[in-house]
Short mmCIF file of C-alpha atoms and ligand atoms in Angstrom, two decimals:
data_model
loop_
_atom_site.label_atom_id
_atom_site.label_comp_id
_atom_site.label_asym_id
_atom_site.label_seq_id
_atom_site.Cartn_x
_atom_site.Cartn_y
_atom_site.Cartn_z
CA MET G 131 92.41 117.34 137.30
CA VAL G 132 89.47 119.42 136.03
CA GLY G 133 90.17 121.16 132.72
CA LYS G 134 93.59 119.66 132.30
CA ILE G 135 94.21 116.81 129.89
CA PRO G 136 96.35 114.25 131.75
CA LEU G 137 99.64 113.15 130.24
CA LEU G 138 99.93 109.39 129.81
CA SER G 139 103.47 107.97 129.62
CA ILE G 140 104.03 104.52 128.21
CA VAL G 141 107.40 103.02 129.17
CA CYS G 142 108.74 100.15 127.09
CA PRO G 143 112.14 98.54 127.64
CA ALA G 144 113.63 96.90 124.57
CA TYR G 145 116.66 94.68 124.32
CA GLN G 146 117.53 93.24 120.91
CA GLU G 147 113.98 93.84 119.68
CA GLU G 148 114.67 95.16 116.16
CA GLU G 149 112.32 92.59 114.61
CA VAL G 150 109.29 93.25 116.76
CA LEU G 151 109.52 96.98 117.53
CA PRO G 152 107.91 98.40 114.34
CA GLU G 153 104.94 96.04 114.73
CA PHE G 154 104.68 96.78 118.43
CA HIS G 155 104.67 100.52 117.79
CA LEU G 156 101.99 100.13 115.15
CA GLU G 157 99.71 98.06 117.40
CA LEU G 158 100.24 100.43 120.32
CA SER G 159 99.46 103.43 118.11
CA VAL G 160 96.17 101.88 117.00
CA ILE G 161 95.11 101.46 120.63
CA LEU G 162 96.35 104.91 121.63
CA ALA G 163 94.40 106.51 118.79
CA GLY G 164 91.28 105.56 120.72
CA VAL G 165 92.34 107.36 123.91
CA GLU G 166 94.11 110.42 122.57
CA GLU G 167 91.07 112.60 122.88
CA ALA G 168 91.18 112.21 126.62
CA TYR G 169 94.95 111.97 127.16
CA ASN G 170 98.14 113.53 125.89
CA VAL G 171 100.54 110.68 125.20
CA GLU G 172 104.30 110.13 125.30
CA ILE G 173 105.93 106.79 124.53
CA ILE G 174 109.33 106.25 126.13
CA TYR G 175 111.38 103.43 124.68
CA VAL G 176 114.44 102.33 126.62
CA ASP G 177 117.08 100.59 124.55
CA ASP G 178 118.87 98.42 127.10
CA GLY G 179 122.27 98.38 125.36
CA SER G 180 121.12 96.33 122.36
CA SER G 181 123.79 95.27 119.89
CA ASP G 182 121.33 94.81 117.01
CA ARG G 183 119.48 97.57 115.13
CA THR G 184 117.08 98.39 117.99
CA LEU G 185 118.51 101.90 118.48
CA ARG G 186 118.28 102.64 114.75
CA VAL G 187 114.65 101.55 114.73
CA LEU G 188 113.98 103.84 117.72
CA ARG G 189 115.64 106.80 115.96
CA ASP G 190 113.34 106.18 112.98
CA LEU G 191 110.27 105.95 115.18
CA ALA G 192 111.20 109.20 116.94
CA ARG G 193 111.73 110.93 113.60
CA ASN G 194 108.27 109.95 112.39
CA ASP G 195 106.23 110.17 115.56
CA ARG G 196 106.29 113.20 117.85
CA ARG G 197 105.03 111.18 120.80
CA VAL G 198 108.15 109.01 120.85
CA ARG G 199 111.05 109.66 123.19
CA TYR G 200 113.86 107.21 123.72
CA LEU G 201 116.76 106.52 126.06
CA SER G 202 119.65 104.33 125.08
CA LEU G 203 121.67 102.81 127.90
CA SER G 204 125.45 102.52 127.56
CA ARG G 205 125.28 98.73 127.90
CA ASN G 206 122.87 96.00 128.91
CA PHE G 207 121.89 96.83 132.50
CA GLY G 208 118.96 94.42 132.64
CA HIS G 209 115.21 94.68 132.38
CA GLN G 210 114.61 96.12 135.88
CA ALA G 211 117.21 98.88 135.44
CA ALA G 212 115.83 99.72 131.99
CA LEU G 213 112.32 99.96 133.42
CA THR G 214 113.60 102.21 136.21
CA ALA G 215 115.31 104.47 133.66
CA GLY G 216 112.03 104.79 131.77
CA LEU G 217 110.06 105.53 134.94
CA GLU G 218 112.59 108.16 135.98
CA HIS G 219 112.24 109.99 132.70
CA ALA G 220 108.48 109.66 132.37
CA ARG G 221 106.69 112.97 132.90
CA GLY G 222 103.16 111.63 132.85
CA ASP G 223 100.41 112.05 135.40
CA LEU G 224 100.06 108.33 134.98
CA VAL G 225 102.57 105.81 133.67
CA ILE G 226 102.05 102.42 132.06
CA SER G 227 105.02 100.07 131.71
CA MET G 228 104.88 97.19 129.27
CA ASP G 229 107.19 94.83 127.37
CA SER G 230 107.82 95.67 123.76
CA ASP G 231 107.49 92.14 122.37
CA LEU G 232 103.66 92.21 122.21
CA GLN G 233 103.34 89.60 124.95
CA HIS G 234 101.64 92.32 126.98
CA PRO G 235 98.62 93.07 124.78
CA PRO G 236 98.30 96.83 124.12
CA SER G 237 94.52 96.35 123.98
CA LEU G 238 94.57 96.13 127.80
CA VAL G 239 95.57 99.82 128.01
CA ARG G 240 91.92 100.93 127.88
CA GLU G 241 91.03 98.71 130.82
CA LEU G 242 94.05 100.01 132.79
CA LEU G 243 92.95 103.60 132.14
CA ARG G 244 89.41 102.82 133.20
CA LYS G 245 90.70 101.56 136.57
CA TRP G 246 92.84 104.69 136.98
CA ARG G 247 89.80 106.88 136.38
CA GLU G 248 87.98 104.87 139.05
CA GLY G 249 90.63 106.18 141.44
CA PHE G 250 93.21 103.39 141.73
CA ASP G 251 96.87 104.43 142.04
CA ILE G 252 98.27 101.08 140.96
CA VAL G 253 96.72 98.69 138.47
CA LEU G 254 98.55 95.37 138.28
CA THR G 255 98.10 92.85 135.54
CA ILE G 256 98.06 89.20 136.49
CA ARG G 257 99.13 86.65 133.91
CA GLU G 258 96.76 83.77 133.53
CA GLU G 259 98.71 80.56 133.26
CA ASP G 260 99.85 80.17 129.70
CA GLN G 261 99.68 76.52 128.66
CA ARG G 262 101.93 77.29 125.72
CA LEU G 263 104.83 78.12 128.03
CA GLY G 264 107.25 75.26 128.64
CA VAL G 265 106.63 73.06 131.67
CA PHE G 266 109.96 74.17 133.10
CA LYS G 267 109.15 77.92 132.96
CA ARG G 268 105.68 77.38 134.42
CA LEU G 269 106.99 75.18 137.20
CA THR G 270 109.92 77.45 138.15
CA SER G 271 107.74 80.56 138.09
CA ARG G 272 105.02 78.94 140.20
CA SER G 273 107.48 77.58 142.78
CA PHE G 274 109.23 80.95 142.98
CA TYR G 275 106.05 82.87 143.80
CA ARG G 276 105.00 80.19 146.30
CA ALA G 277 108.40 80.51 148.04
CA MET G 278 108.09 84.32 147.98
CA ARG G 279 104.67 84.14 149.57
CA TYR G 280 105.93 81.91 152.30
CA LEU G 281 109.19 83.72 152.97
CA SER G 282 108.49 87.40 152.59
CA ASP G 283 106.35 89.92 154.43
CA THR G 284 105.25 91.54 151.19
CA ASP G 285 102.57 89.67 149.35
CA VAL G 286 104.03 89.39 145.87
CA ARG G 287 101.07 88.35 143.78
CA LEU G 288 101.40 85.14 141.93
CA ALA G 289 102.18 85.84 138.28
CA ALA G 290 102.17 89.65 138.55
CA ALA G 291 103.69 90.99 135.34
CA ASP G 292 105.79 94.09 134.71
CA TYR G 293 102.76 95.39 132.78
CA ARG G 294 101.11 97.88 135.10
CA LEU G 295 99.73 101.34 135.51
CA MET G 296 100.92 103.70 138.22
CA SER G 297 99.72 107.15 139.14
CA ARG G 298 102.30 109.94 139.48
CA LYS G 299 102.03 109.58 143.25
CA ALA G 300 102.92 105.87 143.05
CA VAL G 301 105.77 106.42 140.56
CA ASP G 302 107.33 109.12 142.73
CA ALA G 303 107.06 106.85 145.75
CA LEU G 304 108.60 103.93 143.85
CA LEU G 305 111.52 106.07 142.73
CA GLN G 306 112.31 106.85 146.33
CA LEU G 307 113.25 103.21 146.89
CA ARG G 308 116.91 103.20 146.13
CA GLU G 309 117.94 99.58 146.18
CA THR G 310 120.50 98.49 143.62
CA HIS G 311 119.03 95.02 143.26
CA ARG G 312 115.59 95.81 142.05
CA PHE G 313 112.63 93.50 141.96
CA LEU G 314 110.01 95.96 140.81
CA ARG G 315 107.05 93.59 141.10
CA GLY G 316 107.68 93.25 144.82
CA MET G 317 108.64 96.90 145.32
CA VAL G 318 105.40 98.13 143.74
CA GLN G 319 103.37 95.90 146.03
CA TRP G 320 105.36 97.09 149.02
CA LEU G 321 104.23 100.69 148.35
CA GLY G 322 100.64 100.23 149.40
CA PHE G 323 98.22 102.87 147.97
CA SER G 324 95.03 101.72 146.31
CA VAL G 325 95.75 98.68 144.18
CA THR G 326 93.63 96.64 141.82
CA GLU G 327 94.30 93.81 139.40
CA ILE G 328 93.34 92.83 135.89
CA PRO G 329 93.88 89.29 134.63
CA PHE G 330 95.21 88.81 131.11
CA GLN G 331 96.20 86.05 128.78
CA PRO G 332 99.80 86.61 127.66
CA ALA G 333 100.21 86.45 123.90
CA PRO G 334 103.07 84.59 122.28
CA ARG G 335 106.12 86.66 121.37
CA LYS G 336 105.57 88.21 117.93
CA ALA G 337 109.22 87.94 116.87
CA GLY G 338 112.69 87.43 118.29
CA ALA G 339 113.53 85.27 121.28
CA SER G 340 113.13 85.67 125.04
CA LYS G 341 116.02 87.61 126.59
CA TYR G 342 115.42 86.09 129.99
CA THR G 343 118.07 83.41 130.01
CA LEU G 344 118.07 80.87 132.81
CA ARG G 345 120.82 82.90 134.50
CA LYS G 346 118.84 86.16 134.33
CA MET G 347 115.72 84.41 135.63
CA PHE G 348 117.63 82.90 138.51
CA SER G 349 119.27 86.20 139.37
CA LEU G 350 115.92 88.06 139.34
CA ALA G 351 114.38 85.36 141.55
CA LEU G 352 117.29 85.64 143.99
CA ASP G 353 116.98 89.45 144.04
CA GLY G 354 113.30 89.09 144.80
CA LEU G 355 113.83 86.57 147.53
CA LEU G 356 116.76 88.25 149.26
CA SER G 357 115.45 91.79 149.10
CA PHE G 358 112.09 90.85 150.56
CA SER G 359 113.04 88.29 153.18
CA LYS G 360 115.50 87.81 156.02
CA LEU G 361 114.29 84.27 156.52
CA PRO G 362 117.22 82.61 154.68
CA LEU G 363 119.50 84.15 157.32
CA ARG G 364 117.46 82.42 159.98
CA LEU G 365 118.02 79.17 158.14
CA SER G 366 121.62 79.11 159.43
CA LEU G 367 120.26 79.41 162.95
CA LEU G 368 117.99 76.45 162.33
CA LEU G 369 120.80 74.44 160.75
CA GLY G 370 123.04 75.21 163.73
CA LEU G 371 120.36 73.95 166.11
CA ILE G 372 119.84 70.76 164.12
CA ALA G 373 123.60 70.16 164.03
CA ILE G 374 123.83 70.58 167.80
CA VAL G 375 121.01 68.09 168.39
CA PHE G 376 122.65 65.61 166.01
CA SER G 377 126.07 65.95 167.59
CA LEU G 378 124.58 65.39 171.07
CA ALA G 379 122.87 62.27 169.78
CA PHE G 380 126.15 61.07 168.28
CA ALA G 381 128.00 61.74 171.53
CA GLY G 382 125.37 59.70 173.42
CA GLY G 383 125.71 56.85 170.90
CA ALA G 384 129.50 56.88 171.20
CA PHE G 385 129.32 56.87 175.00
CA ILE G 386 127.00 53.83 174.98
CA SER G 387 129.18 51.99 172.48
CA LEU G 388 132.15 52.39 174.85
CA PHE G 389 130.42 49.93 177.19
CA SER G 390 128.98 47.66 174.56
CA ALA G 391 130.43 44.22 173.89
CA GLN G 392 130.65 44.64 170.14
CA ARG G 393 132.59 47.79 169.58
CA SER G 394 133.04 48.49 165.96
CA GLY G 395 135.79 50.86 164.88
CA ALA G 396 134.38 51.02 161.36
CA ILE G 397 130.97 52.24 162.51
CA GLY G 398 132.61 54.81 164.74
CA MET G 399 134.72 56.09 161.86
CA MET G 400 131.69 56.35 159.60
CA LEU G 401 129.73 58.25 162.19
CA LEU G 402 132.64 60.59 162.78
CA PHE G 403 133.12 61.14 159.08
CA SER G 404 129.47 61.80 158.37
CA SER G 405 129.10 64.21 161.26
CA ILE G 406 132.15 66.17 160.08
CA GLN G 407 130.66 66.26 156.59
CA PHE G 408 127.33 67.37 157.94
CA MET G 409 128.86 70.15 160.00
CA GLY G 410 131.03 71.28 157.09
CA GLY G 411 127.95 71.41 154.86
CA CYS G 412 125.97 73.43 157.39
CA ILE G 413 128.81 75.92 157.86
CA LEU G 414 129.36 76.41 154.14
CA LEU G 415 125.65 76.77 153.46
CA SER G 416 125.26 79.38 156.19
CA LEU G 417 128.35 81.23 154.97
CA GLY G 418 126.96 81.19 151.45
CA ILE G 419 123.65 82.68 152.58
CA VAL G 420 125.35 85.37 154.64
CA GLY G 421 127.70 85.98 151.70
CA GLU G 422 124.78 86.68 149.36
CA TYR G 423 123.48 89.35 151.71
CA VAL G 424 126.94 90.82 152.33
CA GLY G 425 127.56 90.98 148.56
CA ARG G 426 124.36 92.93 148.14
CA ILE G 427 125.27 95.30 150.96
CA TYR G 428 128.67 95.82 149.28
CA GLN G 429 127.07 96.69 145.96
CA GLN G 430 124.56 98.97 147.61
CA VAL G 431 127.29 100.77 149.58
CA LYS G 432 129.33 101.39 146.42
CA GLY G 433 126.33 103.38 145.23
CA ARG G 434 127.04 103.02 141.55
CA PRO G 435 124.43 104.45 139.22
CA LEU G 436 121.74 102.00 138.18
CA TYR G 437 122.36 102.75 134.53
CA LEU G 438 124.26 105.11 132.24
CA LEU G 439 122.81 106.82 129.19
CA LYS G 440 124.72 107.04 125.94
CA GLU G 441 122.01 108.73 123.88
CA CYS G 442 118.51 110.03 124.29
CA TRP G 443 115.80 111.85 122.43
CA PRO G 444 114.93 114.66 122.78
CA GLN G 445 118.45 115.77 123.59
CA THR G 446 117.11 118.50 125.83
CA GLU G 447 115.72 115.82 128.10
CA SER G 448 114.76 117.34 131.42
CA VAL G 449 116.39 116.33 134.63
CA SER G 450 114.49 113.54 136.31
CA ARG G 451 112.40 114.72 139.27
CA VAL G 452 113.31 112.14 141.83
CA SER G 453 116.92 111.16 141.30
CA SER G 454 118.78 113.86 139.44
CA ALA G 455 119.57 111.58 136.50
CA ARG G 456 121.05 113.78 133.85
CA ASN G 457 120.71 113.36 130.18
CA GLN G 458 123.93 114.33 128.51
CA SER G 459 126.08 111.57 127.12
CA GLY G 460 127.30 109.44 129.93
CA SER G 461 124.72 110.75 132.37
CA ALA G 462 123.78 108.50 135.18
CA GLY G 463 120.86 107.32 137.19
CA TRP G 464 121.42 107.15 140.90
CA PRO G 465 122.60 108.04 143.41
CA ALA G 466 121.04 111.47 143.58
CA GLU G 467 123.40 112.82 146.21
CA GLN G 468 126.49 112.02 144.16
CA ASP G 469 124.87 113.31 141.02
CA GLN G 470 124.00 116.58 142.66
CA SER G 471 127.41 117.04 144.18
CA ALA G 472 128.98 116.45 140.78
CA ALA G 473 126.67 118.96 139.12
N1 LIG T 629 114.55 93.27 128.34
C1 LIG T 629 115.42 94.31 128.65
N2 LIG T 629 116.68 93.98 129.11
C2 LIG T 629 117.08 92.69 129.29
C3 LIG T 629 116.16 91.66 129.03
C4 LIG T 629 114.89 91.99 128.56
O1 LIG T 629 115.09 95.48 128.49
O2 LIG T 629 118.22 92.49 129.71
C5 LIG T 629 113.19 93.62 127.83
C6 LIG T 629 112.79 92.90 126.56
O3 LIG T 629 113.14 93.62 125.39
C7 LIG T 629 111.27 92.81 126.70
C8 LIG T 629 111.08 92.70 128.22
O4 LIG T 629 112.28 93.19 128.81
O5 LIG T 629 110.62 93.98 126.24
C9 LIG T 629 110.84 91.27 128.69
O6 LIG T 629 111.86 90.41 128.22
P1 LIG T 629 111.56 89.03 127.49
O7 LIG T 629 110.39 89.16 126.59
O8 LIG T 629 112.82 88.57 126.84
O9 LIG T 629 111.23 88.10 128.74
P2 LIG T 629 110.07 86.99 128.84
O10 LIG T 629 108.80 87.65 128.37
O11 LIG T 629 110.50 85.88 127.95
O12 LIG T 629 110.05 86.62 130.29
MG1 LIG T 630 108.48 88.59 126.60
#
């Protein structure tokens, strides 16, 4: 990259962040001022279908700051889809993604850039445990990553955040993964390349409330688990085996009781009832697990775009390099094949 100033893209998804965005932009700008001699900078905000004044704030920011570009999705598609939209439209030689609520401290950008210059393609940030977080959030997050470690082949680092730097090579590789249910933290670690980590202490949210409701958290955890592990499917096999062993034991018990002096009809009925219950439970559980995978296959096969754009700036937004996401009103993210055939 001799003689050429690299372009740094910063991708920030924002959902209902009208209160915090101006402050976030200001803090980010202060940090970027220190690196702009060495890098050209673009900041890509992705409004994830906010119903508050987020889009208006972004229009204002774009009017006053030439580095700002924004995408506005047609509705709320979720954090992972918004991040993907931003990554698809980023043109940088290196891309940093970060939340726009100031929980990911912009001051870490310098450290991320230093690691990139050392030659790393992916720089992850690892959240140090935040004692201010509720016990419930800490506990659920810790158990989730433990389960992921145990169940999946990909080592999803404990507490990896969606605050990371990726080289162009890594971004292009990531955008080739076309799953509908996206768990970017796992997908990035699946890529390989040269990876390093930086620990950080998450700051409290500057304004507004967390958009990760319990439902969204659960759904992200399930996406992570199911897209990185086939082990739950094997659980039905294990349950089946246990049920067979139990039923053989019951059959043996019943056979012995036929010859025993004190035959009890009540005990027999209870055993029968509980074994039917047990079997019913196993069958439903296995069906449920298989159903989760089948549902995901169904959604993947439908091949709907990951997101739709209703507005973007600049309006002459170029076509994304990897999927041919287009930028006119109503343009879509994936799938590339459909997009191209429609073009
Ligand atoms: N976000 C988004 N779409 C959503 C939910 C969240 O783009 O459906 C953005 C949000 O604006 C923030 C980031 O994703 O910049 C992380 O969300 P949040 O801070 O609510 O999650 P938490 O930090 O509480 O886990
Ligand atoms: Mg947050």
